[in-house]
Amino acid sequence: MKLVIDESRCKGCNLCVLVCPYGIFQEGTELNSRGIVTPVLDRPERCTNCRLQALYGRMLCGVCHIICPDQAIAWVEEKPFEPHKVEVEF
Amino acid sequence: MIAPDWFREDRLPHIYCTGCGNGTVINCTLGAVEEMGWKREETVFVSGIGCSSRAPGYILTDSLHTTHGRALAFATGVKMARPDLNVVVFTGDGDLAAIGGNHFIHACRRNVDMTVVCMNNHIYGMTGGQGSPTTPPGAISTTTPYGASEPAFDLAELAVAAGANYVARWTSYHVKELTKAVAAGMQTPGLAFIEVRTQCPTNYGRHNKLRRVSDMIEHLRSHAMLVDKYNRLTAEGKPVPDGTFTVGELVRRNRPAMGVKS
Ligand SMILES: Cc1ncc(C[n+]2csc(CCOP(=O)(O)OP(=O)(O)O)c2C)c(N)n1
Ligand code: SF4
Ligand code: SF4
Ligand code: SF4
Ligand SMILES: [Mg+2]
């Protein structure tokens, strides 16, 4: 699964930056075409849900997804599946 | 997408300001609705007037967007006429506790079977930031330019005292706990009141040195104390920091209720 921010919905509040335990969302610096600075993703393949959602068949963690007031965070299927080398720091 | 079967995706992005907590509260409430397995055609959302009260407009079920302060009166009508429906009310601190204060205490007293989610941002957000009955002492608003000088209502304690069967309080930062609390409220017959302390960066934060959304969230997070810890500290006579509010389940009981599905 791949983590994506829907640029047409995100208002750049950075609540996701605040809550992700892995620091995957980083405050952005550039305006997008709607004039909004959306966060940038730092190695999103580390996200628990990216790695394990398919295995467990349910949402894992998902805190960014619930707190995002604008429902701008989603996971999409990766096709064809791209294996990732994942390093998770604890 | 949270609750795709319930959310009016075509209405996004919603009218709320950047970083407004109301969107998060809608997510959590719909998460709880999904957990309940309710049917759309058996569920009604009711609200009054305010930013918070715009919430039903983003939900696919039938809804009533009523007059300021009267959401609970309309909801009581719906529930008494059609006890088979699930009724959920979205309201704000001004809507519920200022103009609607009388409806609030009597809906709790009657213990009408519905779930009331109050987005308490401590301000009249929609009309430009006037003080509300929950504006904390010292806070700056357009009607308290030298700092609020009145004590504030504790909405959750008010609901407990007035007789609601289920009362909980969380913040828009505690998303998982909030979702669980709303679901627990929906399961409890009688009136369930869930107060959500939430951020209004535009009309509260901006005037109170909490301009950034993250500052507002940090303020909420650091002033929230689990109700058990609060009770323990006060029982031991230990001091509780200024501005602390309790979070968690405040009451779950079985007083006689009205409008319960038979
Ligand atoms: C009878 C009546 N009085 C006053 C108003 C103006 N008014 C609209 S929203 C509002 C306050 C809303 O505050 P709150 O319920 O806290 O909602 P928020 O916008 O903060 O979510 C007021 C006073 C109104 N619409 N109707
Ligand atoms: S929480 Fe949502 S709206 Fe806010 S910055 Fe993150 S993706 Fe954008
Ligand atoms: S689901 Fe959890 S780990 Fe994954 S990006 Fe969101 S907050 Fe981070
Ligand atoms: S004015 Fe406040 S409550 Fe209303 S949408 Fe903006 S941030 Fe939210
Ligand atoms: Mg308000």
Coordinates of C-alpha atoms and ligand atoms in Angstrom, one line a residue:
Chain A
M1 CA 0.0 0.0 0.0
K2 CA 1.2 3.5 -0.7
L3 CA 0.4 6.6 1.4
V4 CA -0.8 9.6 -0.5
I5 CA -2.0 13.1 0.3
D6 CA -4.8 14.4 -1.9
E7 CA -3.5 17.8 -3.0
S8 CA -7.0 18.9 -4.0
R9 CA -8.2 18.5 -0.4
C10 CA -5.3 19.2 1.9
K11 CA -5.4 22.7 3.5
G12 CA -1.8 22.4 4.9
C13 CA -2.8 22.5 8.6
N14 CA 0.1 20.1 9.5
L15 CA -1.9 18.1 12.0
C16 CA -0.6 15.0 10.4
V17 CA 3.0 16.2 11.0
L18 CA 2.1 16.5 14.7
V19 CA 0.7 13.0 15.2
C20 CA 2.7 10.5 13.1
P21 CA 4.9 8.5 15.4
Y22 CA 7.4 7.9 12.6
G23 CA 7.6 11.6 11.5
I24 CA 6.6 10.6 8.0
F25 CA 4.9 13.9 7.3
Q26 CA 7.3 16.9 7.2
E27 CA 6.1 20.5 7.0
G28 CA 6.3 21.5 3.3
T29 CA 8.0 24.6 1.9
E30 CA 6.5 25.0 -1.5
L31 CA 3.1 26.3 -2.6
N32 CA 1.1 23.9 -4.8
S33 CA -1.2 25.0 -7.6
R34 CA -4.0 25.9 -5.1
G35 CA -1.6 28.1 -3.2
I36 CA -1.4 25.7 -0.3
V37 CA 1.8 24.4 1.3
T38 CA 1.1 20.7 1.8
P39 CA 3.3 18.4 3.9
V40 CA 6.0 16.3 2.1
L41 CA 6.3 12.6 2.9
D42 CA 9.6 11.3 4.2
R43 CA 10.1 7.6 3.4
P44 CA 6.3 6.8 3.6
E45 CA 7.0 3.1 3.2
R46 CA 7.9 3.1 6.9
C47 CA 4.2 3.6 7.8
T48 CA 2.7 0.7 9.8
N49 CA -0.4 0.8 7.6
C50 CA 1.6 0.7 4.4
R51 CA 3.5 -2.3 5.5
L52 CA 0.9 -4.4 7.3
Q53 CA -2.6 -3.4 6.2
A54 CA -2.8 -6.1 3.6
L55 CA -1.5 -8.7 6.0
Y56 CA -3.9 -7.9 8.8
G57 CA -6.8 -6.9 6.6
R58 CA -7.6 -3.8 8.6
M59 CA -6.4 -0.3 9.3
L60 CA -3.4 -0.1 11.5
C61 CA -2.4 3.0 13.4
G62 CA -4.3 5.4 11.0
V63 CA -4.0 8.3 13.4
C64 CA -3.1 10.7 10.6
H65 CA -6.1 9.5 8.6
I66 CA -8.6 10.1 11.5
I67 CA -7.2 13.5 12.6
C68 CA -6.9 15.0 9.1
P69 CA -9.9 17.4 9.2
D70 CA -10.1 17.4 5.4
Q71 CA -10.0 13.7 4.7
A72 CA -6.9 14.2 2.5
I73 CA -4.9 11.2 3.6
A74 CA -5.4 7.8 1.9
W75 CA -3.6 4.6 0.9
V76 CA -3.7 3.4 -2.6
E77 CA -2.8 0.0 -4.0
E78 CA 0.6 -0.1 -5.7
K79 CA 0.5 -1.7 -9.1
P80 CA 2.7 -3.5 -9.9
F81 CA 3.8 -4.2 -6.4
E82 CA 7.1 -2.6 -5.7
P83 CA 9.1 -4.3 -2.9
H84 CA 10.7 -1.8 -0.5
K85 CA 13.7 -2.1 1.7
V86 CA 12.3 -0.8 5.0
E87 CA 14.2 0.4 7.9
V88 CA 12.2 1.2 11.0
E89 CA 13.9 3.0 13.9
F90 CA 12.4 2.3 17.3
Chain B
M1 CA -11.5 7.9 3.2
I2 CA -13.3 7.5 6.6
A3 CA -16.9 6.2 6.4
P4 CA -17.2 6.5 2.6
D5 CA -20.8 5.2 2.9
W6 CA -21.7 8.2 5.1
F7 CA -19.6 11.1 3.9
R8 CA -20.7 13.4 1.2
E9 CA -17.4 13.3 -0.6
D10 CA -18.7 15.7 -3.3
R11 CA -18.9 18.5 -0.7
L12 CA -15.2 18.4 0.1
P13 CA -13.2 20.4 0.8
H14 CA -15.6 21.7 3.5
I15 CA -15.9 25.3 4.7
Y16 CA -13.9 24.9 7.8
C17 CA -10.7 27.0 8.2
T18 CA -7.3 25.4 7.9
G19 CA -6.7 23.2 11.0
C20 CA -10.2 23.6 12.4
G21 CA -10.9 20.7 14.7
N22 CA -14.5 20.3 13.5
G23 CA -13.5 18.1 10.6
T24 CA -11.7 15.7 12.9
V25 CA -14.8 15.4 15.2
I26 CA -16.9 14.5 12.1
N27 CA -14.4 11.8 11.2
C28 CA -14.5 10.3 14.7
T29 CA -18.3 10.5 14.9
L30 CA -18.7 8.7 11.6
G31 CA -16.0 6.2 12.6
A32 CA -18.3 5.4 15.6
V33 CA -21.4 5.2 13.4
E34 CA -19.6 2.7 11.2
E35 CA -18.7 0.7 14.3
M36 CA -22.4 0.6 15.3
G37 CA -23.4 -0.8 11.9
W38 CA -26.4 1.5 11.7
K39 CA -28.3 2.0 8.5
R40 CA -28.3 5.3 6.7
E41 CA -32.0 5.5 6.3
E42 CA -32.5 4.8 10.1
T43 CA -30.2 7.6 11.2
V44 CA -30.8 11.4 11.5
F45 CA -28.3 14.1 12.2
V46 CA -29.6 17.3 13.8
S47 CA -27.7 20.5 14.5
G48 CA -28.3 24.2 15.4
I49 CA -26.3 27.1 14.0
G50 CA -22.6 27.7 14.1
C51 CA -19.5 26.3 12.4
S52 CA -19.9 23.1 14.3
S53 CA -23.6 22.9 13.3
R54 CA -22.6 22.7 9.6
A55 CA -21.4 19.1 10.2
P56 CA -24.7 17.3 9.1
G57 CA -24.3 19.0 5.7
Y58 CA -21.3 16.7 5.0
I59 CA -23.2 13.5 5.8
L60 CA -25.4 11.5 3.4
T61 CA -28.3 10.8 5.8
D62 CA -31.4 12.9 6.3
S63 CA -30.7 15.8 8.6
L64 CA -32.1 18.8 10.3
H65 CA -30.1 22.0 10.3
T66 CA -32.3 24.0 12.7
T67 CA -32.3 27.3 14.4
H68 CA -29.6 28.6 16.8
G69 CA -29.8 26.8 20.1
R70 CA -32.7 24.6 19.3
A71 CA -31.1 21.5 18.0
L72 CA -32.0 19.4 21.0
A73 CA -35.6 20.6 20.9
F74 CA -35.9 19.4 17.3
A75 CA -34.0 16.2 18.1
T76 CA -36.4 15.5 21.0
G77 CA -39.3 15.9 18.6
V78 CA -37.8 13.5 16.0
K79 CA -37.0 10.9 18.7
M80 CA -40.5 11.1 20.3
A81 CA -42.2 10.8 17.0
R82 CA -40.0 8.1 15.6
P83 CA -38.2 6.2 18.4
D84 CA -37.0 3.7 15.8
L85 CA -34.5 6.3 14.4
N86 CA -31.0 6.8 15.6
V87 CA -30.6 10.5 16.5
V88 CA -27.2 12.2 16.6
V89 CA -26.9 15.9 17.4
F90 CA -23.9 18.1 16.5
T91 CA -23.7 21.4 18.4
G92 CA -21.3 24.1 19.5
D93 CA -20.6 25.6 22.9
G94 CA -22.5 28.7 22.0
D95 CA -25.4 26.8 20.4
L96 CA -25.6 24.3 23.3
A97 CA -24.8 26.3 26.4
A98 CA -25.6 30.0 25.7
I99 CA -28.8 30.4 23.7
G100 CA -29.6 26.6 24.0
G101 CA -28.7 26.2 27.7
N102 CA -32.3 25.5 28.8
H103 CA -32.8 22.9 26.1
F104 CA -29.6 21.3 27.2
I105 CA -30.4 20.7 30.8
H106 CA -33.9 19.6 30.1
A107 CA -32.9 17.1 27.4
C108 CA -30.4 15.6 29.9
R109 CA -33.1 15.6 32.6
R110 CA -35.6 13.8 30.3
N111 CA -32.7 11.6 29.2
V112 CA -34.0 11.4 25.6
D113 CA -32.3 8.5 23.8
M114 CA -29.9 10.3 21.5
T115 CA -26.2 11.1 21.1
V116 CA -25.0 14.7 21.5
V117 CA -21.6 15.7 20.3
C118 CA -20.5 19.2 21.3
M119 CA -17.6 20.8 19.6
N120 CA -16.5 23.1 22.4
N121 CA -14.0 25.6 20.9
H122 CA -14.6 28.1 23.7
I123 CA -15.8 30.7 21.3
Y124 CA -18.5 31.8 18.9
G125 CA -16.5 30.8 15.9
M126 CA -18.9 31.5 13.1
T127 CA -19.8 35.0 14.0
G128 CA -16.3 36.3 14.5
G129 CA -15.0 35.2 17.9
Q130 CA -17.4 36.5 20.6
G131 CA -17.0 35.1 24.1
S132 CA -19.2 32.1 25.0
P133 CA -20.2 30.5 28.3
T134 CA -17.1 28.3 28.0
T135 CA -14.6 31.0 27.3
P136 CA -12.0 30.5 30.0
P137 CA -11.3 33.3 32.5
G138 CA -8.6 35.6 31.1
A139 CA -9.1 34.6 27.5
I140 CA -9.3 37.4 24.9
S141 CA -12.3 37.4 22.5
T142 CA -14.0 40.2 20.6
T143 CA -16.4 40.7 23.5
T144 CA -13.8 40.3 26.2
P145 CA -11.0 42.5 24.9
Y146 CA -9.4 42.7 28.4
G147 CA -9.8 39.0 29.1
A148 CA -12.9 37.1 30.1
S149 CA -13.8 37.9 33.7
E150 CA -16.6 35.3 34.3
P151 CA -16.2 31.7 35.3
A152 CA -16.8 29.2 32.5
F153 CA -19.3 26.3 32.3
D154 CA -18.0 22.8 32.6
L155 CA -20.4 21.3 30.0
A156 CA -19.7 17.6 30.8
E157 CA -20.3 18.2 34.6
L158 CA -23.4 20.1 33.7
A159 CA -24.7 17.1 31.8
V160 CA -23.9 14.7 34.7
A161 CA -25.7 17.0 37.1
A162 CA -28.7 17.3 34.8
G163 CA -29.1 13.5 34.4
A164 CA -27.6 12.3 31.1
N165 CA -27.0 8.5 31.1
Y166 CA -23.6 8.7 29.5
V167 CA -21.1 11.6 29.7
A168 CA -17.6 11.7 28.4
R169 CA -15.1 14.4 27.4
W170 CA -12.1 14.2 25.1
T171 CA -10.3 16.6 22.7
S172 CA -9.8 16.7 19.0
Y173 CA -6.3 15.4 19.6
H174 CA -7.5 12.2 21.3
V175 CA -9.0 10.7 18.1
K176 CA -9.1 7.1 19.1
E177 CA -10.4 7.6 22.5
L178 CA -13.0 10.0 21.2
T179 CA -14.2 7.5 18.6
K180 CA -14.6 4.9 21.3
A181 CA -16.5 7.3 23.6
V182 CA -18.9 8.3 20.8
A183 CA -19.6 4.6 20.1
A184 CA -20.1 3.9 23.8
G185 CA -22.5 6.8 24.0
M186 CA -24.4 5.5 21.0
Q187 CA -24.7 2.1 22.7
T188 CA -26.1 3.5 26.0
P189 CA -29.9 4.0 26.1
G190 CA -30.8 7.6 27.1
L191 CA -29.0 10.8 26.4
A192 CA -25.3 10.4 25.7
F193 CA -23.3 13.7 25.9
I194 CA -19.8 13.8 24.5
E195 CA -17.9 17.1 24.9
V196 CA -15.0 17.6 22.6
R197 CA -12.6 20.4 23.4
T198 CA -11.5 21.5 20.0
Q199 CA -9.4 24.1 18.3
C200 CA -10.6 27.2 16.5
P201 CA -7.3 28.7 15.3
T202 CA -9.1 31.5 13.5
N203 CA -11.2 33.1 16.1
Y204 CA -9.8 31.7 19.4
G205 CA -6.1 30.9 18.8
R206 CA -5.3 34.1 16.9
H207 CA -6.3 36.3 19.9
N208 CA -4.8 34.1 22.5
K209 CA -1.2 33.6 21.5
L210 CA -2.1 30.2 20.0
R211 CA -1.9 31.2 16.4
R212 CA -0.5 27.9 15.1
V213 CA -2.7 24.9 15.0
S214 CA 0.1 22.9 16.7
D215 CA 0.1 25.4 19.6
M216 CA -3.6 25.0 20.1
I217 CA -3.3 21.2 20.1
E218 CA -0.4 21.3 22.5
H219 CA -2.5 23.6 24.8
L220 CA -5.4 21.1 24.7
R221 CA -3.2 18.1 25.2
S222 CA -1.2 19.5 28.1
H223 CA -4.3 20.7 30.0
A224 CA -6.2 17.4 29.7
M225 CA -6.0 15.1 32.7
L226 CA -7.6 11.6 32.9
V227 CA -10.5 11.8 35.3
D228 CA -9.2 9.0 37.5
K229 CA -5.9 10.8 38.0
Y230 CA -7.8 14.0 38.7
N231 CA -10.0 12.3 41.3
R232 CA -7.0 10.7 42.9
L233 CA -5.1 14.0 43.2
T234 CA -8.0 15.8 44.6
A235 CA -8.8 13.0 47.1
E236 CA -5.2 13.1 48.3
G237 CA -5.5 16.9 48.6
K238 CA -2.8 17.4 46.0
P239 CA -2.8 20.5 43.8
V240 CA -4.1 20.4 40.2
P241 CA -2.5 22.8 37.8
D242 CA -4.6 25.8 36.7
G243 CA -6.7 25.4 33.6
T244 CA -6.8 21.6 33.9
F245 CA -9.9 19.8 32.6
T246 CA -10.8 16.2 33.0
V247 CA -11.0 13.7 30.1
G248 CA -12.5 10.3 30.0
E249 CA -15.8 8.7 30.9
L250 CA -17.5 10.8 33.5
V251 CA -20.7 8.8 34.0
R252 CA -22.4 5.7 32.6
R253 CA -25.6 4.8 34.3
N254 CA -29.1 3.6 33.9
R255 CA -31.6 6.3 34.8
P256 CA -35.1 6.0 33.2
A257 CA -34.9 7.3 29.6
M258 CA -37.4 8.5 27.0
G259 CA -37.7 7.5 23.3
V260 CA -35.7 4.3 23.7
K261 CA -36.3 1.9 20.7
S262 CA -38.6 -0.9 21.9
Ligands
LIG1 C1 -31.3 33.4 17.1 C2 -30.0 33.7 16.7 N1 -29.1 34.4 17.4 C3 -27.9 34.7 17.0 C4 -27.4 34.1 15.8 C5 -26.0 34.4 15.4 N2 -25.1 33.3 15.6 C6 -24.8 32.5 14.6 S1 -23.7 31.3 15.0 C7 -23.6 31.9 16.6 C8 -22.7 31.3 17.6 C9 -22.2 30.0 17.4 O1 -21.3 29.6 18.4 P1 -21.1 28.1 18.6 O2 -22.3 27.4 18.8 O3 -20.0 27.9 19.7 O4 -20.5 27.5 17.2 P2 -19.1 27.6 16.5 O5 -19.2 28.5 15.4 O6 -18.1 28.1 17.6 O7 -18.8 26.2 16.1 C10 -24.4 33.0 16.7 C11 -24.5 33.8 18.0 C12 -28.3 33.3 15.1 N3 -27.9 32.7 13.9 N4 -29.5 33.1 15.5
SF4_2 S1 -3.7 16.8 8.3 FE1 -4.7 16.6 6.3 S2 -5.2 18.8 5.7 FE2 -3.7 18.9 7.4 S3 -1.7 19.0 6.4 FE3 -2.1 16.9 6.8 S4 -3.0 16.1 5.0 FE4 -3.1 18.3 4.8
SF4_3 S1 -0.9 5.6 9.7 FE1 0.3 6.1 11.5 S2 2.4 5.5 10.9 FE2 1.2 5.6 9.0 S3 1.6 7.7 8.3 FE3 -0.3 7.7 9.5 S4 0.3 8.3 11.6 FE4 2.2 7.7 10.5
SF4_4 S1 -14.0 30.1 12.6 FE1 -13.1 28.6 14.0 S2 -14.7 27.0 14.4 FE2 -15.3 28.2 12.5 S3 -14.4 27.0 10.8 FE3 -12.9 28.6 11.4 S4 -11.5 27.6 12.8 FE4 -13.4 26.3 12.7
MG5 MG -18.0 27.5 19.5

